[in-house]
Amino acid sequence: MSSRPATGHPAPRVALISVGIGRVQRGFERYFSDLFDVLQGPVALTLFKSGGDSGAHERVPAGLRLVTALVRRLPGRWWGRTTYHRDCLAYAICLIPALWAGRFELIHCIDPPLAAVLGRLRGLGLMRTPLLFTEGSLMPASYYPSASHIHHVGQAAMAAAIAAGVPASHMTLVPCGVHGERFPPLEPQARERLRQRHGVAPQCLVVLVVSARMRKHKRVDHVIEEVARLLPSTPPDELLLWIDGHPEEAEIDALAHSRLGARCRVSHVGTDEVAELYQLADLLVHGALEESFGLVIVEAMCSGLPVLVHDSPHFRWLVGDDGQTVDMAQPGALADCLRVWRRLAPADRPRPDLARVRARFDWRALAQDYAALYRHTIDGASRTQPICATPPSPGHTP
């Protein structure tokens, strides 16, 4: 693939760094994997990861397994208060030779503890390459690493950073992208056949919850309890809660089956199969009160699936006119909304505007914005001071 963009200017040389790729599959890893696939060409990207095959544009830092094992065994909290923090420190140590040899114009990372270590190396003069940090974890501005530029994926987080005193000129908002073509809506007859294949009755309202990691902030338990409120007044074949993901707490699975019984299904399908769940469902419900972005929400909207999210500045920005909001913190509010939804004929249920959603979030629309972000950060690095001159120690990074 060509390393020159259409403009004829040399493609910027960027090190794209993800501690988790090749080892885990969270939102961070999906996002950076997509970035690598989409931008290679307009940008000369090298992906640094933790596992998998290496090649001309993909590398696993030398000695990573040994150094990681050693850092995990070091006594004291300074080296990191969690395994994740220690793994990021080990990764940074192994990265140094590769970054020096690569002559990169920019380093782009998203893991907060890794960014903190790289920022400290820059502060000590051990690394001069500009650092772009994607804030994807609702980190308070006081914890921002010593980066050349901060990239936000959500409007509310950027507004909060500005309110905390970070200059707007030091930050850029570009949302996460999705491959819209991977989430096609189905024609009614094809959708009916799909539901039949999964044993879902035509009159059944399928409420879908999707979360790669069902942590507490996802509030899957809240959705379960709210759906349970509808059971006494709903025939057995007219309501189904479908939960897809990998529960990190065993009680989520137990709660779902104890409260909902046969009116709940729990699955863990691959990333390439989740589109089928969007196609057969009637509504995606996201119970979290806050998110840094909400990739599954955007995927669902790209599929034409209605979404119901918490009524907050971030989620209102994310769904715009293409989704519904409700106060997820108020007990009974979601249940009331679902009761109204059940009474609506399918043709009367509000649906997202596919063209509008994809114009905002499809990678084909966003690729040039990311390339421009890279060039802007490289060009501005010599003219601006780091965002935070004294970041917290690796052991205290959120």
Short mmCIF file of C-alpha atoms in Angstrom, two decimals:
data_model
loop_
_atom_site.label_atom_id
_atom_site.label_comp_id
_atom_site.label_asym_id
_atom_site.label_seq_id
_atom_site.Cartn_x
_atom_site.Cartn_y
_atom_site.Cartn_z
CA MET A 1 0.00 0.00 0.00
CA SER A 2 1.28 3.49 -0.83
CA SER A 3 2.84 5.57 1.94
CA ARG A 4 1.89 8.85 0.30
CA PRO A 5 -1.49 10.53 0.66
CA ALA A 6 -3.42 11.89 -2.28
CA THR A 7 -2.06 15.40 -1.68
CA GLY A 8 1.47 14.33 -2.64
CA HIS A 9 2.92 15.36 0.74
CA PRO A 10 4.95 12.70 2.57
CA ALA A 11 2.75 10.61 4.82
CA PRO A 12 3.43 11.35 8.49
CA ARG A 13 5.28 8.53 10.26
CA VAL A 14 3.21 7.58 13.30
CA ALA A 15 3.71 4.95 15.99
CA LEU A 16 0.28 3.65 16.99
CA ILE A 17 0.61 1.99 20.40
CA SER A 18 -1.85 -0.35 22.09
CA VAL A 19 -0.86 -2.43 25.10
CA GLY A 20 -3.85 -4.75 24.71
CA ILE A 21 -3.93 -5.64 21.00
CA GLY A 22 -3.00 -9.28 20.61
CA ARG A 23 -3.93 -10.06 24.21
CA VAL A 24 -7.40 -8.70 25.03
CA GLN A 25 -10.32 -7.29 23.04
CA ARG A 26 -11.83 -4.20 24.66
CA GLY A 27 -13.06 -0.99 23.13
CA PHE A 28 -9.52 0.44 23.13
CA GLU A 29 -8.20 -2.45 21.08
CA ARG A 30 -11.06 -2.49 18.56
CA TYR A 31 -10.70 1.25 18.07
CA PHE A 32 -6.92 1.24 17.49
CA SER A 33 -7.13 -1.84 15.25
CA ASP A 34 -9.63 0.03 13.10
CA LEU A 35 -7.43 3.13 13.06
CA PHE A 36 -4.52 1.05 11.82
CA ASP A 37 -6.57 -0.53 9.03
CA VAL A 38 -8.26 2.68 7.92
CA LEU A 39 -5.34 5.14 7.99
CA GLN A 40 -2.54 2.99 6.62
CA GLY A 41 -1.64 4.76 3.39
CA PRO A 42 -2.60 8.38 4.11
CA VAL A 43 -0.47 7.86 7.24
CA ALA A 44 2.66 5.70 7.50
CA LEU A 45 1.53 3.78 10.57
CA THR A 46 3.45 1.25 12.62
CA LEU A 47 1.27 -0.64 15.09
CA PHE A 48 2.93 -1.67 18.35
CA LYS A 49 0.98 -4.41 20.13
CA SER A 50 1.39 -7.17 22.74
CA GLY A 51 0.90 -10.32 20.70
CA GLY A 52 0.23 -11.83 17.31
CA ASP A 53 2.30 -11.81 14.15
CA SER A 54 4.88 -9.13 13.48
CA GLY A 55 5.54 -7.64 10.07
CA ALA A 56 6.68 -4.53 8.26
CA HIS A 57 3.99 -2.43 9.92
CA GLU A 58 3.12 -4.45 13.05
CA ARG A 59 5.53 -5.10 15.90
CA VAL A 60 5.66 -6.66 19.33
CA PRO A 61 8.44 -4.91 21.32
CA ALA A 62 11.47 -7.13 21.90
CA GLY A 63 11.74 -8.63 25.37
CA LEU A 64 8.17 -7.72 26.30
CA ARG A 65 7.27 -11.03 27.94
CA LEU A 66 10.39 -11.11 30.14
CA VAL A 67 10.23 -7.47 31.20
CA THR A 68 6.51 -7.74 31.94
CA ALA A 69 7.10 -10.75 34.19
CA LEU A 70 9.86 -8.89 36.06
CA VAL A 71 7.86 -5.69 36.58
CA ARG A 72 4.86 -7.65 37.84
CA ARG A 73 7.08 -9.13 40.57
CA LEU A 74 8.60 -5.86 41.79
CA PRO A 75 7.54 -5.00 45.36
CA GLY A 76 5.77 -1.75 46.22
CA ARG A 77 2.99 0.31 44.67
CA TRP A 78 5.26 2.78 42.87
CA TRP A 79 5.56 0.36 39.96
CA GLY A 80 1.80 0.31 39.55
CA ARG A 81 -1.19 -0.37 41.71
CA THR A 82 -2.73 -2.87 39.28
CA THR A 83 -1.44 -5.46 36.82
CA TYR A 84 -2.60 -3.19 34.00
CA HIS A 85 -0.47 -0.30 35.30
CA ARG A 86 2.58 -2.53 35.65
CA ASP A 87 2.07 -3.96 32.18
CA CYS A 88 2.00 -0.44 30.77
CA LEU A 89 5.27 0.41 32.55
CA ALA A 90 6.90 -2.74 31.18
CA TYR A 91 5.59 -1.94 27.71
CA ALA A 92 7.05 1.58 27.83
CA ILE A 93 10.46 0.20 28.83
CA CYS A 94 10.47 -2.20 25.90
CA LEU A 95 9.26 0.50 23.51
CA ILE A 96 12.16 2.90 24.03
CA PRO A 97 14.65 1.24 21.62
CA ALA A 98 12.00 0.78 18.93
CA LEU A 99 10.85 4.39 19.18
CA TRP A 100 14.41 5.69 19.00
CA ALA A 101 15.15 3.54 15.94
CA GLY A 102 11.87 4.23 14.17
CA ARG A 103 12.36 7.96 13.68
CA PHE A 104 8.67 8.54 14.12
CA GLU A 105 7.15 11.99 13.82
CA LEU A 106 4.37 11.20 16.28
CA ILE A 107 3.43 8.68 18.96
CA HIS A 108 -0.29 8.01 19.43
CA CYS A 109 -1.51 6.05 22.45
CA ILE A 110 -4.74 5.57 24.40
CA ASP A 111 -3.77 3.58 27.51
CA PRO A 112 -3.58 6.17 30.34
CA PRO A 113 -0.78 4.53 32.40
CA LEU A 114 1.34 4.10 29.28
CA ALA A 115 0.78 7.72 28.29
CA ALA A 116 1.85 8.80 31.79
CA VAL A 117 5.15 6.93 31.50
CA LEU A 118 5.83 8.18 27.97
CA GLY A 119 5.00 11.71 29.12
CA ARG A 120 7.52 11.41 31.94
CA LEU A 121 10.18 10.19 29.51
CA ARG A 122 9.52 13.25 27.38
CA GLY A 123 9.80 15.45 30.45
CA LEU A 124 13.19 13.92 31.27
CA GLY A 125 14.41 14.49 27.73
CA LEU A 126 14.67 10.76 27.01
CA MET A 127 12.12 10.98 24.22
CA ARG A 128 11.56 13.94 21.93
CA THR A 129 8.86 12.58 19.64
CA PRO A 130 5.52 14.42 20.03
CA LEU A 131 2.88 12.47 21.96
CA LEU A 132 -0.82 12.41 21.05
CA PHE A 133 -3.02 11.01 23.80
CA THR A 134 -6.57 9.87 23.11
CA GLU A 135 -8.62 10.42 26.26
CA GLY A 136 -10.98 7.48 26.24
CA SER A 137 -11.50 6.72 29.93
CA LEU A 138 -13.26 9.76 31.47
CA MET A 139 -9.99 10.86 33.05
CA PRO A 140 -10.08 14.13 35.05
CA ALA A 141 -8.04 16.85 33.36
CA SER A 142 -5.72 17.02 36.39
CA TYR A 143 -4.46 13.54 35.45
CA TYR A 144 -3.74 14.26 31.79
CA PRO A 145 -0.26 13.04 30.79
CA SER A 146 2.46 15.34 29.53
CA ALA A 147 1.26 15.11 25.95
CA SER A 148 1.72 17.41 22.98
CA HIS A 149 -2.00 17.25 22.22
CA ILE A 150 -5.13 15.68 23.69
CA HIS A 151 -7.61 13.94 21.41
CA HIS A 152 -11.18 13.67 22.67
CA VAL A 153 -13.78 11.28 21.28
CA GLY A 154 -16.72 12.91 23.10
CA GLN A 155 -17.96 16.49 23.31
CA ALA A 156 -18.83 16.44 27.03
CA ALA A 157 -15.34 15.29 28.08
CA MET A 158 -13.72 18.04 26.05
CA ALA A 159 -16.08 20.63 27.54
CA ALA A 160 -15.17 19.40 31.03
CA ALA A 161 -11.47 19.72 30.25
CA ILE A 162 -11.95 23.29 29.01
CA ALA A 163 -13.89 24.09 32.20
CA ALA A 164 -10.97 22.66 34.19
CA GLY A 165 -8.57 25.08 32.50
CA VAL A 166 -7.09 23.11 29.62
CA PRO A 167 -6.81 25.44 26.60
CA ALA A 168 -9.13 24.48 23.76
CA SER A 169 -6.21 24.91 21.35
CA HIS A 170 -4.46 21.96 23.04
CA MET A 171 -7.32 19.57 22.26
CA THR A 172 -9.24 18.25 19.27
CA LEU A 173 -12.58 16.43 19.08
CA VAL A 174 -12.87 13.62 16.55
CA PRO A 175 -15.29 10.77 17.40
CA CYS A 176 -14.56 7.07 17.14
CA GLY A 177 -15.51 5.50 13.85
CA VAL A 178 -17.34 2.37 12.75
CA HIS A 179 -17.39 0.39 9.54
CA GLY A 180 -20.98 1.12 8.61
CA GLU A 181 -21.03 -1.48 5.86
CA ARG A 182 -20.56 -4.21 8.49
CA PHE A 183 -23.88 -3.34 10.11
CA PRO A 184 -26.50 -3.45 7.35
CA PRO A 185 -30.19 -3.35 8.29
CA LEU A 186 -32.33 -6.24 7.07
CA GLU A 187 -35.43 -6.15 4.94
CA PRO A 188 -38.55 -7.19 6.94
CA GLN A 189 -38.80 -10.69 5.45
CA ALA A 190 -35.12 -11.45 6.00
CA ARG A 191 -35.38 -10.15 9.55
CA GLU A 192 -38.40 -12.36 10.23
CA ARG A 193 -36.47 -15.41 9.01
CA LEU A 194 -33.54 -14.48 11.25
CA ARG A 195 -35.78 -14.20 14.30
CA GLN A 196 -37.42 -17.53 13.48
CA ARG A 197 -33.99 -19.16 13.29
CA HIS A 198 -33.28 -17.92 16.81
CA GLY A 199 -36.69 -18.97 18.12
CA VAL A 200 -38.00 -15.42 18.59
CA ALA A 201 -41.74 -14.95 18.10
CA PRO A 202 -42.89 -12.21 15.68
CA GLN A 203 -44.73 -10.34 18.45
CA CYS A 204 -41.80 -10.50 20.91
CA LEU A 205 -40.07 -7.26 21.91
CA VAL A 206 -36.35 -8.07 21.99
CA VAL A 207 -34.41 -5.69 24.24
CA LEU A 208 -30.69 -6.01 23.55
CA VAL A 209 -27.75 -5.22 25.84
CA VAL A 210 -24.25 -5.48 24.34
CA SER A 211 -21.06 -4.98 26.32
CA ALA A 212 -17.64 -6.50 25.67
CA ARG A 213 -16.87 -6.21 29.39
CA MET A 214 -19.83 -6.15 31.77
CA ARG A 215 -18.27 -4.01 34.45
CA LYS A 216 -20.30 -2.34 37.16
CA HIS A 217 -20.51 1.02 35.40
CA LYS A 218 -22.33 -0.67 32.50
CA ARG A 219 -25.22 -1.25 34.95
CA VAL A 220 -26.48 -4.40 33.28
CA ASP A 221 -28.02 -5.33 36.63
CA HIS A 222 -30.15 -2.17 36.46
CA VAL A 223 -31.49 -3.15 33.02
CA ILE A 224 -32.31 -6.64 34.30
CA GLU A 225 -34.28 -5.26 37.25
CA GLU A 226 -36.13 -2.76 35.06
CA VAL A 227 -37.15 -5.43 32.56
CA ALA A 228 -38.27 -7.62 35.47
CA ARG A 229 -40.81 -4.92 36.39
CA LEU A 230 -42.64 -5.67 33.14
CA LEU A 231 -43.01 -9.42 33.62
CA PRO A 232 -46.30 -9.45 35.59
CA SER A 233 -48.11 -7.55 32.84
CA THR A 234 -46.41 -9.08 29.80
CA PRO A 235 -47.22 -12.46 28.17
CA PRO A 236 -44.20 -14.81 28.12
CA ASP A 237 -43.78 -14.67 24.33
CA GLU A 238 -43.89 -10.86 24.09
CA LEU A 239 -40.71 -9.82 25.91
CA LEU A 240 -37.10 -11.04 25.80
CA LEU A 241 -33.95 -9.48 27.24
CA TRP A 242 -30.90 -10.57 25.24
CA ILE A 243 -27.57 -9.87 26.94
CA ASP A 244 -24.41 -10.29 24.89
CA GLY A 245 -20.96 -9.90 26.38
CA HIS A 246 -18.47 -11.41 28.75
CA PRO A 247 -19.58 -10.90 32.36
CA GLU A 248 -16.69 -10.05 34.67
CA GLU A 249 -18.99 -10.65 37.60
CA ALA A 250 -20.65 -14.06 37.80
CA GLU A 251 -23.63 -12.60 39.61
CA ILE A 252 -24.79 -10.81 36.43
CA ASP A 253 -25.54 -14.12 34.74
CA ALA A 254 -27.12 -15.51 37.90
CA LEU A 255 -29.24 -12.39 38.41
CA ALA A 256 -30.50 -12.44 34.81
CA HIS A 257 -31.71 -16.02 35.03
CA SER A 258 -33.13 -15.73 38.54
CA ARG A 259 -35.13 -12.57 37.78
CA LEU A 260 -36.12 -13.26 34.17
CA GLY A 261 -35.90 -17.01 33.70
CA ALA A 262 -36.68 -18.06 30.13
CA ARG A 263 -37.27 -14.44 29.15
CA CYS A 264 -33.54 -13.79 29.16
CA ARG A 265 -30.74 -15.04 26.93
CA VAL A 266 -27.04 -14.54 27.62
CA SER A 267 -24.57 -14.97 24.76
CA HIS A 268 -20.99 -14.10 23.89
CA VAL A 269 -20.72 -13.85 20.12
CA GLY A 270 -17.68 -12.73 18.18
CA THR A 271 -17.24 -9.18 16.94
CA ASP A 272 -18.14 -10.25 13.41
CA GLU A 273 -21.42 -11.78 14.60
CA VAL A 274 -22.79 -8.95 16.72
CA ALA A 275 -24.35 -7.34 13.63
CA GLU A 276 -26.85 -10.21 13.56
CA LEU A 277 -27.99 -9.33 17.07
CA TYR A 278 -28.60 -5.73 16.02
CA GLN A 279 -30.67 -7.04 13.11
CA LEU A 280 -32.97 -9.28 15.14
CA ALA A 281 -33.45 -6.94 18.14
CA ASP A 282 -36.12 -4.27 18.48
CA LEU A 283 -34.24 -1.94 20.81
CA LEU A 284 -30.73 -1.51 22.23
CA VAL A 285 -30.66 -0.36 25.85
CA HIS A 286 -27.46 1.02 27.36
CA GLY A 287 -27.77 1.36 31.13
CA ALA A 288 -24.51 3.21 31.88
CA LEU A 289 -24.75 6.69 33.37
CA GLU A 290 -21.48 7.75 31.75
CA GLU A 291 -19.21 6.60 28.96
CA SER A 292 -16.16 7.98 27.22
CA PHE A 293 -17.85 7.16 23.91
CA GLY A 294 -20.23 4.20 23.43
CA LEU A 295 -19.20 2.25 20.35
CA VAL A 296 -22.01 -0.32 20.54
CA ILE A 297 -24.55 2.51 20.55
CA VAL A 298 -23.16 3.86 17.29
CA GLU A 299 -22.99 0.38 15.77
CA ALA A 300 -26.64 -0.18 16.65
CA MET A 301 -27.67 3.14 15.10
CA CYS A 302 -25.71 2.26 11.95
CA SER A 303 -27.79 -0.93 11.80
CA GLY A 304 -31.01 1.05 11.96
CA LEU A 305 -31.72 -0.28 15.46
CA PRO A 306 -33.41 2.17 17.85
CA VAL A 307 -31.34 2.97 20.95
CA LEU A 308 -32.31 4.04 24.46
CA VAL A 309 -29.58 5.66 26.58
CA HIS A 310 -29.16 7.77 29.70
CA ASP A 311 -30.26 11.39 29.56
CA SER A 312 -26.93 13.20 29.96
CA PRO A 313 -24.90 15.72 27.92
CA HIS A 314 -22.61 13.06 26.48
CA PHE A 315 -25.34 10.66 25.38
CA ARG A 316 -27.51 13.49 24.02
CA TRP A 317 -24.54 14.55 21.88
CA LEU A 318 -23.82 10.96 20.84
CA VAL A 319 -27.31 9.98 19.66
CA GLY A 320 -28.58 13.43 18.68
CA ASP A 321 -31.93 13.08 16.94
CA ASP A 322 -31.24 9.41 16.20
CA GLY A 323 -31.88 7.91 19.64
CA GLN A 324 -34.05 8.17 22.73
CA THR A 325 -32.96 9.14 26.26
CA VAL A 326 -34.31 8.34 29.71
CA ASP A 327 -33.09 8.97 33.26
CA MET A 328 -31.36 5.64 33.89
CA ALA A 329 -30.60 6.70 37.47
CA GLN A 330 -34.30 6.86 38.34
CA PRO A 331 -35.75 3.48 39.39
CA GLY A 332 -38.72 2.59 37.21
CA ALA A 333 -38.01 5.16 34.48
CA LEU A 334 -36.60 2.62 32.04
CA ALA A 335 -39.46 0.20 32.76
CA ASP A 336 -42.01 2.93 32.05
CA CYS A 337 -40.28 3.74 28.78
CA LEU A 338 -40.28 0.07 27.76
CA ARG A 339 -44.01 -0.16 28.50
CA VAL A 340 -44.64 2.71 26.10
CA TRP A 341 -42.35 1.11 23.54
CA ARG A 342 -44.27 -2.17 23.70
CA ARG A 343 -47.53 -0.42 22.91
CA LEU A 344 -46.13 1.20 19.77
CA ALA A 345 -46.62 -0.56 16.48
CA PRO A 346 -43.24 -1.44 14.90
CA ALA A 347 -43.81 1.12 12.14
CA ASP A 348 -44.37 3.86 14.74
CA ARG A 349 -41.17 3.25 16.71
CA PRO A 350 -38.63 6.03 16.05
CA ARG A 351 -35.59 4.85 14.15
CA PRO A 352 -32.21 6.42 13.46
CA ASP A 353 -31.51 8.15 10.18
CA LEU A 354 -28.87 5.88 8.63
CA ALA A 355 -27.44 8.52 6.30
CA ARG A 356 -27.08 11.02 9.12
CA VAL A 357 -25.49 8.51 11.51
CA ARG A 358 -22.98 7.29 8.97
CA ALA A 359 -22.06 10.82 7.94
CA ARG A 360 -21.05 11.42 11.56
CA PHE A 361 -19.41 8.13 12.47
CA ASP A 362 -18.42 6.05 9.44
CA TRP A 363 -14.67 5.60 9.06
CA ARG A 364 -14.91 6.70 5.44
CA ALA A 365 -16.13 10.08 6.66
CA LEU A 366 -13.65 10.34 9.56
CA ALA A 367 -10.37 9.10 8.06
CA GLN A 368 -9.36 12.50 6.72
CA ASP A 369 -10.11 14.11 10.10
CA TYR A 370 -7.71 11.71 11.82
CA ALA A 371 -5.00 12.31 9.23
CA ALA A 372 -5.46 16.06 9.75
CA LEU A 373 -5.25 15.56 13.53
CA TYR A 374 -1.90 13.82 13.14
CA ARG A 375 -0.51 16.54 10.91
CA HIS A 376 -1.82 19.27 13.22
CA THR A 377 -0.18 17.66 16.26
CA ILE A 378 3.15 17.20 14.48
CA ASP A 379 3.18 20.76 13.14
CA GLY A 380 2.16 22.28 16.47
CA ALA A 381 4.39 20.24 18.78
CA SER A 382 7.33 22.62 18.54
CA ARG A 383 5.15 25.66 19.28
CA THR A 384 3.23 24.48 22.35
CA GLN A 385 4.10 23.34 25.84
CA PRO A 386 3.01 19.90 27.08
CA ILE A 387 -0.49 19.76 28.55
CA CYS A 388 0.73 18.69 31.98
CA ALA A 389 4.34 19.24 33.03
CA THR A 390 4.14 17.04 36.14
CA PRO A 391 1.84 14.06 35.59
CA PRO A 392 1.04 11.74 38.50
CA SER A 393 3.32 8.74 39.03
CA PRO A 394 2.52 5.50 37.18
CA GLY A 395 1.18 3.99 40.37
CA HIS A 396 -1.41 6.73 40.79
CA THR A 397 -2.74 7.07 37.26
CA PRO A 398 -6.50 6.34 37.10
#
